[in-house]
Structures are given as C-alpha cells and as structure tokens.
mmCIF file of C-alpha atoms in Angstrom:
data_model
loop_
_atom_site.group_PDB
_atom_site.id
_atom_site.type_symbol
_atom_site.label_atom_id
_atom_site.label_comp_id
_atom_site.label_asym_id
_atom_site.label_seq_id
_atom_site.Cartn_x
_atom_site.Cartn_y
_atom_site.Cartn_z
ATOM 1 C CA MET A 187 20.183 4.250 45.142
ATOM 2 C CA LYS A 188 21.637 2.820 41.865
ATOM 3 C CA GLU A 189 24.999 3.493 40.124
ATOM 4 C CA PHE A 190 25.657 3.103 36.422
ATOM 5 C CA ILE A 191 29.196 2.170 35.265
ATOM 6 C CA ILE A 192 29.271 3.668 31.568
ATOM 7 C CA ASN A 193 30.595 1.212 29.223
ATOM 8 C CA LYS A 194 31.327 1.566 25.157
ATOM 9 C CA ASN A 195 27.941 1.357 23.950
ATOM 10 C CA ASP A 196 26.730 4.418 26.205
ATOM 11 C CA SER A 197 29.813 6.705 25.853
ATOM 12 C CA GLY A 198 29.107 9.814 24.115
ATOM 13 C CA LYS A 199 25.483 10.199 25.253
ATOM 14 C CA ARG A 200 24.008 13.179 26.658
ATOM 15 C CA MET A 201 23.310 12.376 30.431
ATOM 16 C CA ASP A 202 19.055 12.984 29.739
ATOM 17 C CA LYS A 203 19.064 10.636 26.892
ATOM 18 C CA PHE A 204 21.008 7.964 28.729
ATOM 19 C CA LEU A 205 18.788 8.405 31.422
ATOM 20 C CA ARG A 206 15.701 8.144 29.500
ATOM 21 C CA LYS A 207 17.032 4.782 28.158
ATOM 22 C CA ALA A 208 18.234 3.329 31.259
ATOM 23 C CA MET A 209 15.151 4.254 33.713
ATOM 24 C CA PRO A 210 12.198 4.352 31.151
ATOM 25 C CA ASN A 211 10.041 4.411 34.184
ATOM 26 C CA LEU A 212 11.092 7.848 35.375
ATOM 27 C CA PRO A 213 8.899 10.426 33.841
ATOM 28 C CA ASP A 214 10.835 13.441 32.332
ATOM 29 C CA SER A 215 9.515 15.968 34.393
ATOM 30 C CA MET A 216 11.070 13.966 37.528
ATOM 31 C CA LEU A 217 14.261 13.520 35.781
ATOM 32 C CA PHE A 218 14.804 17.133 35.265
ATOM 33 C CA LYS A 219 13.630 17.741 38.705
ATOM 34 C CA CYS A 220 16.238 15.076 40.117
ATOM 35 C CA LEU A 221 19.079 16.890 38.054
ATOM 36 C CA ARG A 222 17.968 20.283 39.647
ATOM 37 C CA LEU A 223 17.953 18.713 43.217
ATOM 38 C CA LYS A 224 21.493 17.062 42.594
ATOM 39 C CA LYS A 225 19.804 13.381 43.120
ATOM 40 C CA ILE A 226 21.760 12.501 40.050
ATOM 41 C CA LYS A 227 25.597 12.894 39.954
ATOM 42 C CA LEU A 228 28.210 12.294 37.593
ATOM 43 C CA ASN A 229 31.707 11.122 38.847
ATOM 44 C CA GLY A 230 30.410 12.173 42.277
ATOM 45 C CA LYS A 231 29.346 15.655 41.174
ATOM 46 C CA ARG A 232 26.164 17.551 40.098
ATOM 47 C CA ALA A 233 25.267 16.187 36.593
ATOM 48 C CA ARG A 234 23.626 18.434 34.111
ATOM 49 C CA ALA A 235 21.115 17.199 31.354
ATOM 50 C CA ASP A 236 23.523 18.215 28.259
ATOM 51 C CA ASP A 237 26.779 16.263 30.396
ATOM 52 C CA ARG A 238 28.221 13.922 28.001
ATOM 53 C CA ILE A 239 28.970 10.662 29.614
ATOM 54 C CA LEU A 240 32.420 8.711 28.773
ATOM 55 C CA GLU A 241 33.285 5.199 29.271
ATOM 56 C CA GLY A 242 34.359 4.752 32.746
ATOM 57 C CA ASP A 243 32.184 7.157 34.239
ATOM 58 C CA THR A 244 29.848 6.595 37.098
ATOM 59 C CA VAL A 245 26.422 7.901 37.117
ATOM 60 C CA SER A 246 24.809 7.885 40.668
ATOM 61 C CA VAL A 247 20.925 7.940 41.051
ATOM 62 C CA TYR A 248 19.484 8.630 44.532
ATOM 63 C CA LEU A 249 15.791 7.246 43.756
ATOM 64 C CA ASN A 250 13.603 4.845 45.189
ATOM 65 C CA ASP A 251 14.199 0.965 43.528
ATOM 66 C CA GLU A 252 10.584 1.421 41.713
ATOM 67 C CA PHE A 253 11.866 3.637 39.008
ATOM 68 C CA PHE A 254 14.661 0.789 38.327
ATOM 69 C CA ASP A 255 12.381 -1.612 37.036
ATOM 70 C CA GLY A 256 10.473 -2.016 33.811
ATOM 71 C CA LYS A 257 12.909 -3.126 31.261
ATOM 72 C CA THR A 258 11.627 -5.423 28.406
ATOM 73 C CA GLU A 259 14.523 -7.053 26.827
ATOM 74 C CA SER A 260 13.825 -10.287 28.573
ATOM 75 C CA ASP A 261 10.740 -10.605 26.295
ATOM 76 C CA PHE A 262 13.213 -12.289 23.722
ATOM 77 C CA ARG A 263 14.694 -14.882 25.818
ATOM 78 C CA ASP A 264 11.755 -17.343 24.789
ATOM 79 C CA ILE A 265 12.097 -16.975 21.285
ATOM 80 C CA ARG A 266 13.766 -19.563 19.203
ATOM 81 C CA PRO A 267 15.837 -17.583 16.291
ATOM 82 C CA ASP A 268 14.346 -18.330 12.662
ATOM 83 C CA PHE A 269 15.241 -15.943 10.257
ATOM 84 C CA ASN A 270 17.681 -15.817 7.041
ATOM 85 C CA ILE A 271 20.725 -13.823 7.936
ATOM 86 C CA VAL A 272 22.267 -12.473 4.595
ATOM 87 C CA PHE A 273 25.133 -10.879 6.322
ATOM 88 C CA GLU A 274 26.780 -10.619 9.565
ATOM 89 C CA ASP A 275 30.173 -9.510 11.103
ATOM 90 C CA GLU A 276 31.115 -7.997 14.647
ATOM 91 C CA ASN A 277 29.266 -4.902 13.894
ATOM 92 C CA ILE A 278 25.897 -5.456 11.985
ATOM 93 C CA LEU A 279 23.677 -8.011 10.837
ATOM 94 C CA ILE A 280 21.506 -7.887 7.512
ATOM 95 C CA ALA A 281 18.486 -10.173 7.461
ATOM 96 C CA ASP A 282 16.175 -11.324 4.904
ATOM 97 C CA LYS A 283 12.672 -10.147 6.566
ATOM 98 C CA PRO A 284 9.768 -12.329 4.882
ATOM 99 C CA ALA A 285 6.684 -10.766 4.344
ATOM 100 C CA GLY A 286 4.186 -11.338 7.353
ATOM 101 C CA VAL A 287 6.611 -10.720 10.081
ATOM 102 C CA SER A 288 6.764 -7.561 11.832
ATOM 103 C CA VAL A 289 10.087 -5.858 12.439
ATOM 104 C CA HIS A 290 8.973 -4.242 15.944
ATOM 105 C CA ALA A 291 5.897 -5.269 18.309
ATOM 106 C CA GLY A 292 2.846 -3.410 17.441
ATOM 107 C CA ASN A 293 1.073 -4.283 20.640
ATOM 108 C CA GLN A 294 1.927 -6.026 23.807
ATOM 109 C CA ASN A 295 0.599 -9.543 22.400
ATOM 110 C CA GLU A 296 3.257 -9.485 19.664
ATOM 111 C CA SER A 297 6.574 -10.733 20.568
ATOM 112 C CA ASN A 298 8.139 -12.875 17.866
ATOM 113 C CA THR A 299 9.324 -9.876 15.679
ATOM 114 C CA LEU A 300 12.438 -9.549 13.623
ATOM 115 C CA ILE A 301 14.180 -7.594 15.998
ATOM 116 C CA ALA A 302 13.244 -9.796 18.961
ATOM 117 C CA GLN A 303 14.609 -12.959 17.246
ATOM 118 C CA ILE A 304 17.879 -10.984 16.319
ATOM 119 C CA GLN A 305 18.292 -10.200 19.883
ATOM 120 C CA ALA A 306 17.834 -13.660 20.615
ATOM 121 C CA HIS A 307 20.326 -14.929 18.300
ATOM 122 C CA LEU A 308 22.721 -12.446 19.683
ATOM 123 C CA TYR A 309 22.136 -13.504 23.224
ATOM 124 C CA SER A 310 22.290 -17.241 22.118
ATOM 125 C CA LYS A 311 25.888 -16.567 20.645
ATOM 126 C CA GLY A 312 27.160 -14.565 23.526
ATOM 127 C CA GLU A 313 27.430 -11.526 21.915
ATOM 128 C CA TRP A 314 24.889 -9.397 23.602
ATOM 129 C CA ASN A 315 23.535 -9.766 26.839
ATOM 130 C CA PRO A 316 21.176 -6.946 28.313
ATOM 131 C CA ASP A 317 21.888 -7.693 32.077
ATOM 132 C CA PHE A 318 25.392 -6.065 31.496
ATOM 133 C CA GLU A 319 24.226 -3.080 29.465
ATOM 134 C CA ASN A 320 22.757 0.079 31.045
ATOM 135 C CA SER A 321 20.968 1.229 28.053
ATOM 136 C CA PHE A 322 21.822 -0.104 24.886
ATOM 137 C CA ALA A 323 20.010 -3.030 22.841
ATOM 138 C CA PRO A 324 20.672 -4.172 19.270
ATOM 139 C CA ALA A 325 18.423 -1.948 17.026
ATOM 140 C CA LEU A 326 17.333 -1.863 13.566
ATOM 141 C CA CYS A 327 18.660 0.988 11.398
ATOM 142 C CA ASN A 328 15.694 0.465 8.496
ATOM 143 C CA ARG A 329 12.056 -0.713 8.882
ATOM 144 C CA ILE A 330 9.962 -2.212 6.421
ATOM 145 C CA ASP A 331 6.107 -2.943 6.519
ATOM 146 C CA ARG A 332 4.834 -6.210 8.210
ATOM 147 C CA ASN A 333 3.488 -7.328 4.792
ATOM 148 C CA THR A 334 7.045 -6.341 2.817
ATOM 149 C CA GLY A 335 9.900 -8.576 2.454
ATOM 150 C CA GLY A 336 13.154 -7.324 2.299
ATOM 151 C CA LEU A 337 16.534 -6.825 3.576
ATOM 152 C CA VAL A 338 16.843 -5.115 7.184
ATOM 153 C CA ILE A 339 20.067 -3.604 8.727
ATOM 154 C CA ALA A 340 20.606 -4.416 12.535
ATOM 155 C CA ALA A 341 23.238 -2.791 14.488
ATOM 156 C CA LYS A 342 24.939 -4.781 17.253
ATOM 157 C CA ASN A 343 26.765 -1.795 19.020
ATOM 158 C CA ALA A 344 25.887 1.962 19.617
ATOM 159 C CA GLU A 345 28.827 3.096 17.103
ATOM 160 C CA SER A 346 27.392 0.782 14.311
ATOM 161 C CA LEU A 347 23.789 2.272 14.622
ATOM 162 C CA ARG A 348 25.301 5.651 14.820
ATOM 163 C CA ILE A 349 27.385 5.074 11.769
ATOM 164 C CA ILE A 350 24.790 3.613 9.561
ATOM 165 C CA ASN A 351 22.060 5.724 10.733
ATOM 166 C CA GLU A 352 24.157 8.506 9.437
ATOM 167 C CA LYS A 353 24.628 6.809 6.117
ATOM 168 C CA ILE A 354 21.184 6.582 5.712
ATOM 169 C CA LYS A 355 20.333 10.232 6.637
ATOM 170 C CA ASN A 356 23.149 11.189 3.801
ATOM 171 C CA ARG A 357 21.703 8.919 1.201
ATOM 172 C CA GLU A 358 24.893 6.985 0.969
ATOM 173 C CA ILE A 359 22.738 3.684 1.478
ATOM 174 C CA LYS A 360 19.763 3.814 -0.791
ATOM 175 C CA LYS A 361 16.570 1.794 -0.439
ATOM 176 C CA PHE A 362 15.157 0.119 -3.619
ATOM 177 C CA TYR A 363 11.835 -2.121 -3.923
ATOM 178 C CA LEU A 364 10.025 -4.063 -6.313
ATOM 179 C CA CYS A 365 6.363 -3.982 -6.444
ATOM 180 C CA ILE A 366 3.504 -4.964 -8.707
ATOM 181 C CA VAL A 367 0.974 -2.529 -9.610
ATOM 182 C CA HIS A 368 -2.485 -2.611 -11.363
ATOM 183 C CA GLY A 369 -1.987 -1.013 -15.108
ATOM 184 C CA ARG A 370 1.134 0.804 -16.414
ATOM 185 C CA PRO A 371 2.544 3.820 -14.576
ATOM 186 C CA ALA A 372 2.671 7.051 -17.143
ATOM 187 C CA PRO A 373 5.059 7.923 -17.813
ATOM 188 C CA PRO A 374 6.732 4.400 -17.441
ATOM 189 C CA SER A 375 9.485 5.955 -15.231
ATOM 190 C CA GLY A 376 9.763 9.271 -13.149
ATOM 191 C CA THR A 377 9.621 10.757 -9.777
ATOM 192 C CA LEU A 378 6.494 11.325 -7.654
ATOM 193 C CA LYS A 379 6.299 14.308 -5.456
ATOM 194 C CA GLY A 380 3.885 15.143 -2.688
ATOM 195 C CA TYR A 381 2.941 15.531 0.813
ATOM 196 C CA ILE A 382 2.016 12.983 3.277
ATOM 197 C CA ILE A 383 -0.386 13.398 6.104
ATOM 198 C CA LYS A 384 -1.137 10.637 8.757
ATOM 199 C CA ASP A 385 -4.199 9.524 10.074
ATOM 200 C CA SER A 386 -2.993 7.646 13.208
ATOM 201 C CA VAL A 387 -6.431 6.613 14.220
ATOM 202 C CA ASN A 388 -7.124 4.532 11.136
ATOM 203 C CA ASN A 389 -3.555 3.806 10.465
ATOM 204 C CA ARG A 390 -3.392 5.229 6.731
ATOM 205 C CA VAL A 391 -1.878 8.222 4.955
ATOM 206 C CA TYR A 392 -2.951 10.801 2.485
ATOM 207 C CA VAL A 393 -1.044 12.421 -0.370
ATOM 208 C CA LYS A 394 -1.696 15.734 -0.749
ATOM 209 C CA LYS A 395 -0.304 17.924 -3.491
ATOM 210 C CA SER A 396 0.683 21.188 -1.668
ATOM 211 C CA PRO A 397 1.958 21.472 1.779
ATOM 212 C CA GLN A 398 -0.326 21.332 4.466
ATOM 213 C CA PRO A 399 -0.024 21.270 8.417
ATOM 214 C CA GLY A 400 1.251 18.009 9.603
ATOM 215 C CA ALA A 401 2.133 16.844 6.252
ATOM 216 C CA LYS A 402 5.804 15.676 5.371
ATOM 217 C CA ALA A 403 7.615 15.877 2.017
ATOM 218 C CA ALA A 404 7.417 12.468 0.014
ATOM 219 C CA ILE A 405 9.564 11.763 -2.942
ATOM 220 C CA MET A 406 10.012 8.694 -4.962
ATOM 221 C CA LYS A 407 11.813 7.687 -7.886
ATOM 222 C CA TYR A 408 10.071 4.729 -9.976
ATOM 223 C CA LYS A 409 10.960 2.681 -13.106
ATOM 224 C CA THR A 410 8.676 0.280 -15.036
ATOM 225 C CA LEU A 411 10.230 -2.922 -15.768
ATOM 226 C CA ILE A 412 7.631 -4.826 -17.463
ATOM 227 C CA THR A 413 4.209 -4.799 -18.303
ATOM 228 C CA ARG A 414 1.710 -7.725 -18.764
ATOM 229 C CA GLY A 415 -1.765 -8.875 -18.416
ATOM 230 C CA GLY A 416 -2.814 -5.430 -17.053
ATOM 231 C CA LEU A 417 -0.183 -5.621 -14.106
ATOM 232 C CA SER A 418 3.547 -4.035 -13.955
ATOM 233 C CA LEU A 419 6.561 -4.720 -12.144
ATOM 234 C CA VAL A 420 7.765 -1.315 -10.955
ATOM 235 C CA GLU A 421 11.193 -0.675 -9.124
ATOM 236 C CA CYS A 422 10.624 2.153 -6.565
ATOM 237 C CA GLU A 423 13.522 4.162 -4.797
ATOM 238 C CA LEU A 424 12.699 6.063 -1.826
ATOM 239 C CA ILE A 425 14.235 9.396 -1.382
ATOM 240 C CA THR A 426 12.058 9.947 1.592
ATOM 241 C CA GLY A 427 11.006 7.199 4.010
ATOM 242 C CA ARG A 428 7.252 8.001 4.820
ATOM 243 C CA THR A 429 4.809 5.497 6.361
ATOM 244 C CA HIS A 430 2.859 3.646 3.590
ATOM 245 C CA GLN A 431 4.858 5.961 1.428
ATOM 246 C CA ILE A 432 4.999 3.508 -2.008
ATOM 247 C CA ARG A 433 1.722 2.056 -1.295
ATOM 248 C CA ALA A 434 0.051 5.625 -1.118
ATOM 249 C CA GLN A 435 1.774 7.349 -3.826
ATOM 250 C CA MET A 436 1.353 4.556 -6.594
ATOM 251 C CA ALA A 437 -2.279 4.434 -5.615
ATOM 252 C CA ASP A 438 -2.509 8.113 -6.065
ATOM 253 C CA ALA A 439 -0.782 8.086 -9.390
ATOM 254 C CA GLY A 440 -3.680 5.557 -10.594
ATOM 255 C CA THR A 441 -1.669 2.209 -10.184
ATOM 256 C CA PRO A 442 -2.182 1.058 -6.808
ATOM 257 C CA LEU A 443 -0.365 -2.081 -5.715
ATOM 258 C CA LEU A 444 -1.596 -5.520 -6.361
ATOM 259 C CA GLY A 445 -3.472 -7.073 -3.348
ATOM 260 C CA ASP A 446 -3.414 -3.867 -1.183
ATOM 261 C CA GLY A 447 -6.212 -3.895 1.163
ATOM 262 C CA LYS A 448 -6.099 -0.509 2.416
ATOM 263 C CA TYR A 449 -5.057 1.793 -0.676
ATOM 264 C CA GLY A 450 -5.671 -0.599 -3.679
ATOM 265 C CA PHE A 451 -8.627 -1.987 -5.618
ATOM 266 C CA ASN A 452 -9.945 -4.470 -2.992
ATOM 267 C CA ARG A 453 -10.054 -2.172 0.151
ATOM 268 C CA ASP A 454 -12.956 -2.272 2.173
#
C-alpha cells in the first residue's frame, strides 16, 4: 500500500490522469479495475476516475510495491547543464536550443536532451526535486525538431504549464521560424494550406491537397525576406503545429529547405 499526499502541482487533476503519471507501471485495465474494487481511496473513501483531487488530499492505493517503481526522472541527475537561458523566473524558463540537440529522448540511449538539461538545472538550484513530487516534472510547452534551433518554453510548475499551453492553443503566443529555401516562393508571400498524413514507419509526412483518413489540417503563413544566388530567406508562421510541417509544405510548394536530407534536393 502507498499513500500520496496531494501537493500544489497535482491539485485539480482527475484521479485517473494523476494515477497514470504517479504509477506509470500500472496498466489502464488494472487501474480501472482497482477503482471498481475500491483498492484506490480518496481521503479514506471510494475513489472514482473522474474525481478531482485537491491540495492536501490523501490518495491511498492498495497494490503490490512493483507497481510503484519505474520512474525515470533520475536520468537527469548525471547530466551537467550546458544550455543558453534567454529568460527565467519562478514559473517559466525560455531556452535557446541549438540545432543538433533533441528536446526529448527519441530512444533509450539518448539522455542529454534539452528537457533533461533543464531538469538538471532546476534540480541543482533546488527548485525541483522528483523525490518530493507525486507526478509532476518540469515540461516543455513547445517543441522543435532536433536539427532546428530556436526558443523553447519550459514550465516549472503545473499551473504555468497549463497557462502557457492554453495561450499557445488560443494563439496568444505565435511561432515564427526563419529558413533558407531553394528558389523563390511564388507568390513571395502567402498562406500554404493542406493536409498532412504521417508515415510513422519511415518517420516522414506527406502533404495532401484534400482531406483524407488520418490526415490533419496544416496551415502556414510565409513571407520571403530576401532572394540571392538561387536561395531565399523565408519567414514562416505556423498556424498549426504538425510534424515536419515547414519542411514538408515548403518542399510541396517547390521550394525545399536548404540541406534537408528528407524532403529536399539532397534526399536519398
């Protein structure tokens, strides 16, 4: 049996979402079975999946110890933070991610990611310690590709994460990118609209002109800033945020990104 004392970062969550984070080894099927069998209690009473937990509540889980293992936050402890901080206060941190650094681990052997460095930084400052958290860890509010450099926002607490994510969703925070493309976009500025479908096996996407099963709408504004020597510097504003969206849509428009080995001229 284990008891979780709900803190500020967990307050307001649904019971089922909290348990998924706090007990990653517990399958959904067993989670809901335990709720039905009253093996999970909230303040000594039967808990339900849609209960909202509040700061100071006690969640008691009557299960074997094996289901309480498996957290991976310790991975960051061996990392020495080495990244550029553009802005930081008690709620958020804005990092300038260089090209070549992954924001999250793409495989089990990848540990020196941006989020791991940020967590190591906050741990070293004493602002965050996973040993004192039930389910929360500092998280990124936006993500960019490994080979793309730019600003990434990290939330230091659950409330900041919720607020920034909501502002991104409502487009109160806009995302602009600079890229160099082959040729000159025609017209020089405009909006690219299409539908992107992902091929997870080959880790690439395809742009379609009309809706298709599994495809998601992709909208991007662009503006050509300068053209010289057969190349153009283009400013892109993402209205939607799809996988490889800028690379795929610019290539589909006939102006692929310079050096793009997946969608550009030098692809295999």
